[in-house]
């Protein structure tokens, strides 16, 4: 059934938007959920093999990952939109040149960044707020992650380009294999070989490596429109980077928000606060991934039809994306609202945690109910932002992203902390996300009335 679904051709100009959306959304959902499980699997195995303090150590490292992802999204998102645009115009050779240039550049950039980060691992760990108790664990974990950073750069870029080459099921399959590999490697390294926290990081790198091998085979064997050519255009790389700025800043600002929260919680509550935040964000990864998959599901459709000058159809794609993300957001929020404690227990040994802190599990569930209000609004903001990127309007997308991250959250966090204490800390990000909806509505209203759709 999956094979039949994968091989059946689609017409981005004429097929129903619902069919096209699910053609891209479902593989993207499985792919991105599989990718997101790397962090969740690491947390699960490390917590049960090495204890609760390692959960805090992993939580301290979290801001690093959005920063790494931000670098690759600069080229993956912008390049995907540009490649879809050229394919929509029928310029396959132009799409190949953009694809090849980005892959060559990302590989070289990733290797350089890997070396630099590895040499500064301890300084980065201290900057992230690692306390004396968890500093060594943070350094051990990050050293392996930094050595394999170039692999983590290349994997998502290849994955998105495979999706744009009309092979979303292949992208999904590679992600699932990577996730399964990560589970197997974590189990062997931590429970069988007892290699410590470094092994968990190594399992993540090896899982990504498996996915890269699978994805590269598609392009090397020329199974789609995209393949490698002996051509490099720095101009194309820079244009892609310009279009990818909003997505890159979105991830980077997410890292900044995580850093702000880690530092604030360490000062106000200590390691306990970081543990609550980390487990909450394990749930947040799932929620965020679902919403991002919805936004990514509309991206190829809107980009292609924008390139084909089908503007009425582009509007219809956006409206469908908004409706679907709202419906899904409320369902997922309801599930976490009802089963928050059960989710937290999956990461913390309830018996051992209960002896030390009888309220830890219930406090995590309570924080989830507050924190995940942000995601009810975030779906609207993300669909709006990625939609704007897909129609070559990166600056409106950037404004939306900045509002709920590095503009409003840093303002609300100290303010609400001062007046409402811990409740205020957890409420700052949700409030920023809700207010950003109004900014998004203003930007989209302009585009519909006076911008690109008014032409």
Short mmCIF file of C-alpha atoms in Angstrom, two decimals:
data_model
loop_
_atom_site.label_atom_id
_atom_site.label_comp_id
_atom_site.label_asym_id
_atom_site.label_seq_id
_atom_site.Cartn_x
_atom_site.Cartn_y
_atom_site.Cartn_z
CA UNK A 1 0.00 0.00 0.00
CA UNK A 2 2.82 2.38 0.89
CA UNK A 3 4.61 1.50 -2.34
CA UNK A 4 1.47 2.18 -4.37
CA UNK A 5 1.02 5.51 -2.59
CA UNK A 6 4.65 6.44 -3.16
CA UNK A 7 4.70 5.67 -6.86
CA UNK A 8 1.37 7.17 -7.84
CA UNK A 9 1.98 10.44 -9.66
CA UNK A 10 0.45 13.71 -8.54
CA UNK A 11 -0.54 16.81 -10.46
CA UNK A 12 0.21 19.82 -8.27
CA UNK A 13 -1.82 22.09 -10.55
CA UNK A 14 -5.01 20.05 -10.83
CA UNK A 15 -5.34 17.41 -8.09
CA UNK A 16 -7.50 18.27 -5.09
CA UNK A 17 -5.71 20.22 -2.37
CA UNK A 18 -6.81 17.72 0.28
CA UNK A 19 -5.29 14.79 -1.64
CA UNK A 20 -2.08 16.69 -2.34
CA UNK A 21 -1.81 17.82 1.27
CA UNK A 22 -2.04 14.31 2.67
CA UNK A 23 0.34 13.07 -0.03
CA UNK A 24 2.99 15.37 1.47
CA UNK A 25 1.78 15.66 5.06
CA UNK A 26 1.63 11.98 6.05
CA UNK A 27 5.17 11.08 4.95
CA UNK A 28 6.44 14.36 6.43
CA UNK A 29 4.67 13.59 9.71
CA UNK A 30 6.16 10.11 10.00
CA UNK A 31 9.55 11.41 8.89
CA UNK A 32 9.66 14.28 11.32
CA UNK A 33 8.22 12.28 14.20
CA UNK A 34 10.92 9.71 13.56
CA UNK A 35 13.54 12.46 13.52
CA UNK A 36 12.18 14.04 16.69
CA UNK A 37 12.39 10.74 18.52
CA UNK A 38 16.19 11.07 18.52
CA UNK A 39 15.97 13.55 21.41
CA UNK A 40 13.13 11.68 23.09
CA UNK A 41 14.86 8.30 22.79
CA UNK A 42 18.09 9.77 24.15
CA UNK A 43 16.17 11.18 27.11
CA UNK A 44 14.31 7.94 27.78
CA UNK A 45 17.35 5.65 27.69
CA UNK A 46 19.66 8.06 29.50
CA UNK A 47 17.13 8.70 32.28
CA UNK A 48 16.54 5.01 32.93
CA UNK A 49 20.16 3.93 32.50
CA UNK A 50 21.97 6.82 34.21
CA UNK A 51 19.42 8.56 36.47
CA UNK A 52 17.44 11.81 36.67
CA UNK A 53 20.43 14.16 36.79
CA UNK A 54 21.28 13.18 33.23
CA UNK A 55 17.85 14.47 32.18
CA UNK A 56 18.91 17.90 33.43
CA UNK A 57 22.23 17.51 31.58
CA UNK A 58 20.44 16.75 28.31
CA UNK A 59 18.09 19.66 28.94
CA UNK A 60 21.05 22.03 29.26
CA UNK A 61 22.31 20.91 25.83
CA UNK A 62 19.00 21.56 24.10
CA UNK A 63 19.71 25.11 22.86
CA UNK A 64 22.56 23.67 20.78
CA UNK A 65 20.26 21.64 18.55
CA UNK A 66 18.07 24.52 17.29
CA UNK A 67 21.27 26.40 16.50
CA UNK A 68 22.55 23.46 14.44
CA UNK A 69 19.19 23.05 12.74
CA UNK A 70 19.08 26.81 12.06
CA UNK A 71 22.25 26.52 9.96
CA UNK A 72 20.87 23.77 7.75
CA UNK A 73 17.39 25.30 7.49
CA UNK A 74 18.98 28.42 6.08
CA UNK A 75 19.60 26.36 2.94
CA UNK A 76 17.04 23.53 3.21
CA UNK A 77 13.87 25.65 3.48
CA UNK A 78 15.04 28.38 1.11
CA UNK A 79 16.42 25.82 -1.32
CA UNK A 80 13.24 23.73 -1.22
CA UNK A 81 11.05 26.71 -2.05
CA UNK A 82 13.39 27.76 -4.85
CA UNK A 83 13.65 24.24 -6.29
CA UNK A 84 9.84 23.82 -6.23
CA UNK A 85 9.51 27.19 -7.93
CA UNK A 86 11.87 26.17 -10.77
CA UNK A 87 10.23 22.75 -11.14
CA UNK A 88 6.86 24.52 -11.36
CA UNK A 89 8.25 26.58 -14.24
CA UNK A 90 9.61 23.43 -15.91
CA UNK A 91 13.28 24.43 -15.50
CA UNK A 92 14.68 21.07 -14.30
CA UNK A 93 18.29 21.94 -15.10
CA UNK A 94 18.04 25.09 -12.99
CA UNK A 95 16.62 23.05 -10.11
CA UNK A 96 19.51 20.54 -10.41
CA UNK A 97 22.08 23.33 -10.25
CA UNK A 98 20.52 24.79 -7.10
CA UNK A 99 20.29 21.36 -5.49
CA UNK A 100 23.94 20.47 -6.19
CA UNK A 101 25.30 23.85 -5.13
CA UNK A 102 23.50 23.70 -1.78
CA UNK A 103 24.61 20.14 -0.97
CA UNK A 104 28.27 20.88 -1.76
CA UNK A 105 28.19 24.06 0.32
CA UNK A 106 26.38 22.53 3.31
CA UNK A 107 28.86 19.63 3.49
CA UNK A 108 31.90 21.94 3.58
CA UNK A 109 30.25 24.36 6.01
CA UNK A 110 29.21 21.49 8.29
CA UNK A 111 32.74 20.09 8.49
CA UNK A 112 34.16 23.50 9.41
CA UNK A 113 31.53 24.10 12.10
CA UNK A 114 32.08 20.61 13.55
CA UNK A 115 35.77 21.33 14.13
CA UNK A 116 35.18 24.74 15.69
CA UNK A 117 32.44 23.55 18.03
CA UNK A 118 34.45 20.54 19.21
CA UNK A 119 37.39 22.74 20.14
CA UNK A 120 35.12 24.97 22.27
CA UNK A 121 32.94 22.30 23.87
CA UNK A 122 33.68 23.06 27.53
CA UNK A 123 33.25 26.82 27.07
CA UNK A 124 29.92 26.23 25.33
CA UNK A 125 28.74 23.94 28.15
CA UNK A 126 29.47 26.63 30.74
CA UNK A 127 27.77 29.28 28.60
CA UNK A 128 24.66 27.10 28.41
CA UNK A 129 24.44 27.19 32.21
CA UNK A 130 25.80 23.78 33.19
CA UNK A 131 26.27 23.56 36.96
CA UNK A 132 29.24 21.84 38.60
CA UNK A 133 27.12 18.73 39.24
CA UNK A 134 26.30 18.13 35.57
CA UNK A 135 29.13 19.90 33.72
CA UNK A 136 31.08 16.73 32.87
CA UNK A 137 27.98 14.96 31.52
CA UNK A 138 27.14 17.97 29.35
CA UNK A 139 30.68 18.14 27.93
CA UNK A 140 30.83 14.39 27.27
CA UNK A 141 27.53 14.46 25.37
CA UNK A 142 28.29 17.60 23.35
CA UNK A 143 31.75 16.48 22.23
CA UNK A 144 30.26 13.58 20.27
CA UNK A 145 27.38 15.69 18.92
CA UNK A 146 29.80 18.36 17.71
CA UNK A 147 32.07 15.83 16.00
CA UNK A 148 29.05 14.60 14.02
CA UNK A 149 27.49 18.02 13.44
CA UNK A 150 28.19 17.90 9.70
CA UNK A 151 26.07 14.72 9.49
CA UNK A 152 23.22 16.41 11.33
CA UNK A 153 23.50 19.30 8.85
CA UNK A 154 23.35 17.12 5.76
CA UNK A 155 20.54 14.75 6.74
CA UNK A 156 17.60 17.22 6.99
CA UNK A 157 18.70 19.03 3.81
CA UNK A 158 18.72 15.81 1.79
CA UNK A 159 15.41 14.80 3.36
CA UNK A 160 13.63 17.99 2.31
CA UNK A 161 15.04 17.83 -1.20
CA UNK A 162 13.81 14.25 -1.59
CA UNK A 163 10.32 15.46 -0.62
CA UNK A 164 10.53 18.22 -3.22
CA UNK A 165 11.58 15.59 -5.77
CA UNK A 166 8.16 13.93 -5.23
CA UNK A 167 9.48 11.05 -3.12
CA UNK A 168 8.04 11.86 0.32
CA UNK A 169 7.67 8.19 1.26
CA UNK A 170 11.40 7.62 0.72
CA UNK A 171 12.10 10.53 3.06
CA UNK A 172 9.73 8.97 5.60
CA UNK A 173 11.41 5.58 5.29
CA UNK A 174 14.88 7.01 5.84
CA UNK A 175 13.71 8.81 8.97
CA UNK A 176 12.07 5.69 10.37
CA UNK A 177 15.21 3.63 9.77
CA UNK A 178 17.31 6.34 11.42
CA UNK A 179 14.98 6.37 14.43
CA UNK A 180 15.01 2.60 14.77
CA UNK A 181 18.79 2.63 14.49
CA UNK A 182 18.97 5.22 17.26
CA UNK A 183 16.81 3.04 19.53
CA UNK A 184 18.89 -0.07 18.87
CA UNK A 185 22.23 1.73 19.29
CA UNK A 186 21.05 3.43 22.52
CA UNK A 187 19.96 0.11 23.99
CA UNK A 188 23.18 -1.68 23.05
CA UNK A 189 25.51 1.14 24.10
CA UNK A 190 23.76 2.01 27.39
CA UNK A 191 22.24 -1.21 28.70
CA UNK A 192 24.45 -3.90 27.15
CA UNK A 193 27.85 -2.20 26.91
CA UNK A 194 27.30 0.43 29.65
CA UNK A 195 29.25 3.12 27.77
CA UNK A 196 27.67 6.19 29.41
CA UNK A 197 26.17 9.40 28.08
CA UNK A 198 28.68 9.72 25.20
CA UNK A 199 27.19 6.56 23.70
CA UNK A 200 23.74 8.12 23.54
CA UNK A 201 25.13 10.98 21.45
CA UNK A 202 26.95 8.47 19.23
CA UNK A 203 23.68 6.58 18.70
CA UNK A 204 22.08 9.78 17.39
CA UNK A 205 24.93 10.40 14.94
CA UNK A 206 24.89 6.80 13.67
CA UNK A 207 21.11 6.92 13.17
CA UNK A 208 21.46 10.05 11.02
CA UNK A 209 24.25 8.40 9.04
CA UNK A 210 21.97 5.50 8.08
CA UNK A 211 19.39 7.97 6.77
CA UNK A 212 21.96 9.86 4.69
CA UNK A 213 23.05 6.67 2.92
CA UNK A 214 19.43 5.93 1.95
CA UNK A 215 18.71 9.46 0.73
CA UNK A 216 21.91 9.80 -1.27
CA UNK A 217 21.07 6.65 -3.22
CA UNK A 218 18.01 8.41 -4.66
CA UNK A 219 20.04 11.25 -6.12
CA UNK A 220 23.10 9.22 -7.15
CA UNK A 221 20.92 6.72 -9.04
CA UNK A 222 18.93 9.61 -10.62
CA UNK A 223 15.51 8.31 -9.68
CA UNK A 224 13.81 11.72 -9.86
CA UNK A 225 14.17 15.15 -11.43
CA UNK A 226 17.01 16.14 -9.07
CA UNK A 227 20.53 14.75 -9.32
CA UNK A 228 24.08 15.94 -8.82
CA UNK A 229 25.69 18.05 -11.54
CA UNK A 230 29.26 19.33 -11.81
CA UNK A 231 28.26 22.89 -11.21
CA UNK A 232 28.48 25.25 -8.28
CA UNK A 233 26.78 28.61 -7.99
CA UNK A 234 27.44 30.68 -4.89
CA UNK A 235 24.74 33.06 -6.11
CA UNK A 236 22.12 30.29 -5.95
CA UNK A 237 23.30 29.33 -2.45
CA UNK A 238 22.98 32.92 -1.27
CA UNK A 239 19.52 33.32 -2.82
CA UNK A 240 18.41 30.12 -1.08
CA UNK A 241 19.88 31.38 2.18
CA UNK A 242 17.96 34.64 1.83
CA UNK A 243 14.68 32.77 1.40
CA UNK A 244 15.57 30.49 4.31
CA UNK A 245 16.32 33.30 6.77
CA UNK A 246 12.87 33.20 8.44
CA UNK A 247 13.03 29.44 9.09
CA UNK A 248 16.64 29.71 10.23
CA UNK A 249 15.91 32.59 12.57
CA UNK A 250 12.89 30.66 13.84
CA UNK A 251 15.10 27.76 14.93
CA UNK A 252 17.84 30.02 16.20
CA UNK A 253 15.38 32.07 18.22
CA UNK A 254 13.92 28.83 19.60
CA UNK A 255 17.42 28.03 20.84
CA UNK A 256 17.68 31.46 22.41
CA UNK A 257 14.32 30.94 24.15
CA UNK A 258 15.51 27.57 25.46
CA UNK A 259 18.71 29.19 26.75
CA UNK A 260 16.74 31.96 28.44
CA UNK A 261 14.48 29.41 30.11
CA UNK A 262 17.36 27.17 31.20
CA UNK A 263 19.22 30.09 32.76
CA UNK A 264 16.07 31.53 34.36
CA UNK A 265 14.97 28.17 35.75
CA UNK A 266 18.45 27.30 37.03
CA UNK A 267 18.54 30.59 38.92
CA UNK A 268 14.96 30.45 40.20
CA UNK A 269 14.44 26.74 40.88
CA UNK A 270 17.70 24.89 40.16
CA UNK A 271 18.11 21.50 38.46
CA UNK A 272 14.51 20.63 39.36
CA UNK A 273 13.21 23.40 37.14
CA UNK A 274 15.40 22.26 34.25
CA UNK A 275 14.13 18.67 34.65
CA UNK A 276 10.50 19.90 34.51
CA UNK A 277 11.29 22.00 31.45
CA UNK A 278 13.14 19.16 29.72
CA UNK A 279 10.37 16.59 30.15
CA UNK A 280 7.77 19.17 29.13
CA UNK A 281 9.78 19.88 25.99
CA UNK A 282 9.90 16.17 25.17
CA UNK A 283 6.14 16.49 24.81
CA UNK A 284 6.66 19.82 23.06
CA UNK A 285 8.83 18.12 20.44
CA UNK A 286 5.93 15.86 19.50
CA UNK A 287 3.43 18.74 19.42
CA UNK A 288 5.78 21.02 17.49
CA UNK A 289 6.66 18.28 15.00
CA UNK A 290 3.01 17.63 14.16
CA UNK A 291 2.39 21.33 13.56
CA UNK A 292 5.56 21.71 11.50
CA UNK A 293 4.57 18.70 9.38
CA UNK A 294 1.26 20.41 8.59
CA UNK A 295 3.08 23.57 7.55
CA UNK A 296 5.56 21.55 5.47
CA UNK A 297 2.64 19.70 3.88
CA UNK A 298 1.36 22.89 2.25
CA UNK A 299 4.80 24.21 1.24
CA UNK A 300 5.41 22.22 -1.99
CA UNK A 301 1.82 22.79 -3.14
CA UNK A 302 1.82 26.53 -2.59
CA UNK A 303 5.38 26.98 -3.99
CA UNK A 304 4.61 25.02 -7.15
CA UNK A 305 1.32 26.82 -7.82
CA UNK A 306 2.88 30.19 -7.09
CA UNK A 307 5.53 29.40 -9.71
CA UNK A 308 2.72 28.37 -12.08
CA UNK A 309 0.88 31.67 -11.32
CA UNK A 310 -2.17 29.87 -9.89
CA UNK A 311 -2.75 32.50 -7.17
CA UNK A 312 -6.35 31.59 -6.35
CA UNK A 313 -5.25 28.02 -5.71
CA UNK A 314 -2.39 29.27 -3.51
CA UNK A 315 -4.91 31.13 -1.32
CA UNK A 316 -7.02 28.00 -1.03
CA UNK A 317 -3.98 26.01 0.12
CA UNK A 318 -3.33 28.50 2.92
CA UNK A 319 -6.94 28.45 4.14
CA UNK A 320 -6.94 24.67 4.25
CA UNK A 321 -3.67 24.68 6.21
CA UNK A 322 -5.12 27.02 8.83
CA UNK A 323 -8.25 24.94 9.30
CA UNK A 324 -6.37 21.68 9.60
CA UNK A 325 -3.74 22.97 12.02
CA UNK A 326 -6.39 24.41 14.34
CA UNK A 327 -8.29 21.14 14.48
CA UNK A 328 -5.17 19.07 15.14
CA UNK A 329 -3.84 21.52 17.75
CA UNK A 330 -6.91 21.18 19.96
CA UNK A 331 -6.87 17.39 19.72
CA UNK A 332 -3.20 17.10 20.67
CA UNK A 333 -3.57 19.62 23.50
CA UNK A 334 -6.48 17.61 24.88
CA UNK A 335 -4.41 14.43 24.89
CA UNK A 336 -1.55 16.02 26.82
CA UNK A 337 -4.05 17.67 29.18
CA UNK A 338 -5.52 14.28 30.08
CA UNK A 339 -2.38 12.12 30.01
CA UNK A 340 0.39 14.49 31.08
CA UNK A 341 1.33 12.51 34.20
CA UNK A 342 1.54 9.25 32.28
CA UNK A 343 3.83 10.92 29.74
CA UNK A 344 6.13 12.25 32.48
CA UNK A 345 6.39 8.84 34.13
CA UNK A 346 7.78 7.40 30.92
CA UNK A 347 10.95 9.46 31.45
CA UNK A 348 11.26 9.44 35.23
CA UNK A 349 11.39 6.43 37.51
CA UNK A 350 8.30 7.27 39.57
CA UNK A 351 9.39 5.20 42.55
CA UNK A 352 12.84 6.72 42.74
CA UNK A 353 11.55 10.22 41.93
CA UNK A 354 8.82 9.83 44.51
CA UNK A 355 11.33 9.19 47.26
CA UNK A 356 13.15 12.43 46.45
CA UNK A 357 10.33 14.68 45.23
CA UNK A 358 6.76 13.52 45.65
CA UNK A 359 5.34 16.36 43.53
CA UNK A 360 7.72 16.22 40.56
CA UNK A 361 5.46 14.20 38.22
CA UNK A 362 2.32 16.21 39.01
CA UNK A 363 4.23 19.49 38.62
CA UNK A 364 5.40 18.45 35.14
CA UNK A 365 1.81 17.64 34.13
CA UNK A 366 0.64 21.00 35.49
CA UNK A 367 3.32 22.89 33.55
CA UNK A 368 2.34 21.05 30.36
CA UNK A 369 -1.21 22.40 30.68
CA UNK A 370 0.15 25.95 30.73
CA UNK A 371 3.02 25.57 28.26
CA UNK A 372 1.08 23.80 25.54
CA UNK A 373 -1.40 26.68 25.25
CA UNK A 374 1.41 28.22 23.20
CA UNK A 375 1.07 25.46 20.62
CA UNK A 376 -2.62 26.21 20.03
CA UNK A 377 -1.44 29.54 18.64
CA UNK A 378 1.86 28.28 17.27
CA UNK A 379 0.17 26.20 14.58
CA UNK A 380 -1.40 29.32 13.06
CA UNK A 381 1.88 31.21 13.28
CA UNK A 382 3.92 28.40 11.72
CA UNK A 383 1.52 27.76 8.84
CA UNK A 384 1.44 31.50 8.11
CA UNK A 385 5.22 31.83 8.26
CA UNK A 386 6.06 28.83 6.07
CA UNK A 387 3.28 29.78 3.65
CA UNK A 388 4.87 33.20 3.22
CA UNK A 389 8.27 31.59 2.63
CA UNK A 390 6.76 29.31 -0.01
CA UNK A 391 5.56 32.32 -2.03
CA UNK A 392 8.91 34.12 -1.78
CA UNK A 393 7.86 36.55 1.00
CA UNK A 394 10.56 35.81 3.57
CA UNK A 395 10.46 39.07 5.50
CA UNK A 396 6.82 38.80 6.51
CA UNK A 397 7.54 35.25 7.63
CA UNK A 398 10.54 36.50 9.60
CA UNK A 399 8.47 39.11 11.43
CA UNK A 400 5.95 36.50 12.55
CA UNK A 401 8.69 34.19 13.79
CA UNK A 402 10.58 36.88 15.66
CA UNK A 403 7.48 38.06 17.49
CA UNK A 404 6.76 34.83 19.39
CA UNK A 405 10.43 34.12 20.07
CA UNK A 406 13.12 36.74 20.58
CA UNK A 407 10.91 39.84 20.62
CA UNK A 408 8.01 39.09 22.97
CA UNK A 409 9.25 36.14 25.06
CA UNK A 410 12.35 37.93 26.44
CA UNK A 411 10.06 40.82 27.43
CA UNK A 412 7.39 38.72 29.11
CA UNK A 413 9.72 36.24 30.85
CA UNK A 414 11.36 38.58 33.42
CA UNK A 415 8.20 40.66 33.73
CA UNK A 416 5.86 37.77 34.51
CA UNK A 417 8.49 36.11 36.70
CA UNK A 418 8.69 39.23 38.85
CA UNK A 419 4.93 39.53 39.38
CA UNK A 420 3.73 35.90 39.24
CA UNK A 421 6.76 33.79 40.15
CA UNK A 422 6.98 30.26 38.69
CA UNK A 423 3.55 30.52 37.04
CA UNK A 424 4.75 33.64 35.28
CA UNK A 425 7.84 31.85 33.98
CA UNK A 426 5.78 29.10 32.38
CA UNK A 427 3.20 31.59 30.98
CA UNK A 428 5.60 33.92 29.14
CA UNK A 429 6.03 31.85 25.98
CA UNK A 430 2.33 30.96 25.61
CA UNK A 431 1.38 34.63 25.94
CA UNK A 432 3.93 35.61 23.28
CA UNK A 433 2.56 32.98 20.89
CA UNK A 434 -1.05 34.10 21.30
CA UNK A 435 -0.23 37.77 20.72
CA UNK A 436 1.73 36.87 17.58
CA UNK A 437 -1.51 35.67 15.95
CA UNK A 438 -2.55 39.30 15.60
CA UNK A 439 0.77 40.16 13.91
CA UNK A 440 0.34 37.22 11.49
CA UNK A 441 -3.19 38.36 10.60
CA UNK A 442 -1.93 41.85 9.75
CA UNK A 443 0.88 40.51 7.53
CA UNK A 444 -1.41 38.10 5.65
CA UNK A 445 -4.11 40.72 5.26
CA UNK A 446 -1.57 43.00 3.61
CA UNK A 447 -0.43 40.28 1.19
CA UNK A 448 -4.01 39.41 0.25
CA UNK A 449 -5.17 43.02 -0.20
CA UNK A 450 -2.09 44.97 -1.33
CA UNK A 451 0.80 42.52 -1.72
CA UNK A 452 1.56 39.68 -4.08
CA UNK A 453 -2.08 38.54 -4.43
CA UNK A 454 -3.27 42.02 -5.39
CA UNK A 455 -1.22 42.00 -8.59
#
